[in-house]
Structures are given as C-alpha cells and as structure tokens.
JSON list of C-alpha atoms in Angstrom, two decimals:
[
{"chain": "C", "resi": 13, "resn": "MET", "atom": "CA", "xyz": [15.14, -31.04, -31.62]},
{"chain": "C", "resi": 14, "resn": "LYS", "atom": "CA", "xyz": [16.38, -27.94, -29.73]},
{"chain": "C", "resi": 15, "resn": "LYS", "atom": "CA", "xyz": [20.18, -27.91, -28.51]},
{"chain": "C", "resi": 16, "resn": "LYS", "atom": "CA", "xyz": [20.86, -27.20, -25.05]},
{"chain": "C", "resi": 17, "resn": "ALA", "atom": "CA", "xyz": [22.04, -23.44, -24.18]},
{"chain": "C", "resi": 18, "resn": "THR", "atom": "CA", "xyz": [25.72, -23.94, -22.72]},
{"chain": "C", "resi": 19, "resn": "LYS", "atom": "CA", "xyz": [27.27, -21.59, -20.30]},
{"chain": "C", "resi": 20, "resn": "ARG", "atom": "CA", "xyz": [30.63, -20.26, -20.46]},
{"chain": "C", "resi": 21, "resn": "ASN", "atom": "CA", "xyz": [32.38, -20.09, -17.44]},
{"chain": "C", "resi": 22, "resn": "PRO", "atom": "CA", "xyz": [35.08, -17.73, -18.04]},
{"chain": "C", "resi": 23, "resn": "LYS", "atom": "CA", "xyz": [38.24, -18.25, -15.83]},
{"chain": "C", "resi": 24, "resn": "LYS", "atom": "CA", "xyz": [38.65, -15.54, -13.01]},
{"chain": "C", "resi": 25, "resn": "LYS", "atom": "CA", "xyz": [41.21, -13.24, -13.98]},
{"chain": "C", "resi": 26, "resn": "ILE", "atom": "CA", "xyz": [43.72, -13.02, -10.61]},
{"chain": "C", "resi": 27, "resn": "ILE", "atom": "CA", "xyz": [45.21, -9.69, -10.28]},
{"chain": "C", "resi": 28, "resn": "LYS", "atom": "CA", "xyz": [48.32, -9.54, -8.29]},
{"chain": "C", "resi": 29, "resn": "LYS", "atom": "CA", "xyz": [49.24, -6.33, -6.79]},
{"chain": "C", "resi": 30, "resn": "ASP", "atom": "CA", "xyz": [53.45, -5.76, -6.05]},
{"chain": "C", "resi": 31, "resn": "LYS", "atom": "CA", "xyz": [54.03, -5.32, -2.67]},
{"chain": "C", "resi": 32, "resn": "ASN", "atom": "CA", "xyz": [54.90, -1.86, -2.82]},
{"chain": "C", "resi": 33, "resn": "GLU", "atom": "CA", "xyz": [51.74, -0.97, -3.98]},
{"chain": "C", "resi": 34, "resn": "LEU", "atom": "CA", "xyz": [49.82, -2.31, -0.93]},
{"chain": "C", "resi": 35, "resn": "GLY", "atom": "CA", "xyz": [52.26, -0.60, 1.08]},
{"chain": "C", "resi": 36, "resn": "GLN", "atom": "CA", "xyz": [52.03, 2.60, -0.66]},
{"chain": "C", "resi": 37, "resn": "THR", "atom": "CA", "xyz": [48.39, 2.27, 0.05]},
{"chain": "C", "resi": 38, "resn": "LYS", "atom": "CA", "xyz": [48.43, 1.41, 3.67]},
{"chain": "C", "resi": 39, "resn": "ASN", "atom": "CA", "xyz": [50.96, 4.11, 4.33]},
{"chain": "C", "resi": 40, "resn": "SER", "atom": "CA", "xyz": [48.80, 6.93, 2.60]},
{"chain": "C", "resi": 41, "resn": "ALA", "atom": "CA", "xyz": [45.68, 5.62, 4.32]},
{"chain": "C", "resi": 42, "resn": "LYS", "atom": "CA", "xyz": [47.74, 6.03, 7.75]},
{"chain": "C", "resi": 43, "resn": "LEU", "atom": "CA", "xyz": [48.47, 9.55, 6.78]},
{"chain": "C", "resi": 44, "resn": "ILE", "atom": "CA", "xyz": [45.02, 10.40, 5.51]},
{"chain": "C", "resi": 45, "resn": "LEU", "atom": "CA", "xyz": [43.27, 9.10, 9.01]},
{"chain": "C", "resi": 46, "resn": "PHE", "atom": "CA", "xyz": [46.26, 10.69, 11.20]},
{"chain": "C", "resi": 47, "resn": "ILE", "atom": "CA", "xyz": [45.58, 14.02, 9.37]},
{"chain": "C", "resi": 48, "resn": "PHE", "atom": "CA", "xyz": [41.70, 13.89, 9.61]},
{"chain": "C", "resi": 49, "resn": "GLY", "atom": "CA", "xyz": [41.87, 12.34, 12.98]},
{"chain": "C", "resi": 50, "resn": "ILE", "atom": "CA", "xyz": [44.63, 13.74, 15.12]},
{"chain": "C", "resi": 51, "resn": "GLY", "atom": "CA", "xyz": [44.97, 17.33, 13.08]},
{"chain": "C", "resi": 52, "resn": "PRO", "atom": "CA", "xyz": [41.45, 18.97, 14.41]},
{"chain": "C", "resi": 53, "resn": "ILE", "atom": "CA", "xyz": [41.89, 17.81, 17.83]},
{"chain": "C", "resi": 54, "resn": "ILE", "atom": "CA", "xyz": [45.20, 19.46, 18.08]},
{"chain": "C", "resi": 55, "resn": "GLY", "atom": "CA", "xyz": [43.57, 22.55, 16.21]},
{"chain": "C", "resi": 56, "resn": "ILE", "atom": "CA", "xyz": [41.03, 22.84, 18.87]},
{"chain": "C", "resi": 57, "resn": "ILE", "atom": "CA", "xyz": [43.77, 22.47, 21.34]},
{"chain": "C", "resi": 58, "resn": "ILE", "atom": "CA", "xyz": [45.33, 25.25, 20.11]},
{"chain": "C", "resi": 59, "resn": "PHE", "atom": "CA", "xyz": [42.39, 27.50, 19.66]},
{"chain": "C", "resi": 60, "resn": "LEU", "atom": "CA", "xyz": [41.65, 27.30, 23.24]},
{"chain": "C", "resi": 61, "resn": "PHE", "atom": "CA", "xyz": [44.76, 27.51, 24.75]},
{"chain": "C", "resi": 62, "resn": "SER", "atom": "CA", "xyz": [44.61, 31.21, 22.40]},
{"chain": "C", "resi": 63, "resn": "LYS", "atom": "CA", "xyz": [41.15, 32.17, 24.52]},
{"chain": "C", "resi": 64, "resn": "GLY", "atom": "CA", "xyz": [42.85, 31.09, 27.38]},
{"chain": "C", "resi": 65, "resn": "PHE", "atom": "CA", "xyz": [40.96, 28.31, 28.45]},
{"chain": "C", "resi": 66, "resn": "PHE", "atom": "CA", "xyz": [43.36, 26.28, 30.19]},
{"chain": "C", "resi": 67, "resn": "ASN", "atom": "CA", "xyz": [44.30, 29.22, 32.72]},
{"chain": "C", "resi": 68, "resn": "SER", "atom": "CA", "xyz": [43.46, 29.36, 36.15]},
{"chain": "C", "resi": 69, "resn": "PRO", "atom": "CA", "xyz": [40.57, 32.02, 37.07]},
{"chain": "C", "resi": 70, "resn": "ASN", "atom": "CA", "xyz": [41.84, 34.76, 38.79]},
{"chain": "C", "resi": 71, "resn": "ILE", "atom": "CA", "xyz": [39.80, 35.62, 42.29]}
]
C-alpha cells in the first residue's frame, strides 16, 4: 500500500518591528519625498528669478 503524502504546514513566523524602527522609516520616507518633490520646484523658481523671469517688462 502507498502512504499518503502529508504536507507540512509550518507555523508562519511573525516578525514584529519596534515602534522606533517604524518611526524612523516613516521620517526618512517623508524627508526623501520632500527633497525630491519640493527641491526641484524650489530650484526652478530660483533659476527663473536669476534669469529675470518674474521681473515686469519695461515698455
């Protein structure tokens, strides 16, 4: 007689992270989004000011 193959269901490991690690991840994500999101906009505005884009034209 053949034996039926039994599947093992190992218990899933639950990895708990400390609240400090999660907070640091959120803060670093916010910092990176700020630098890459707001940084280029500020850079473009400074560039346009240096080229006189916002000065009124002289007639």
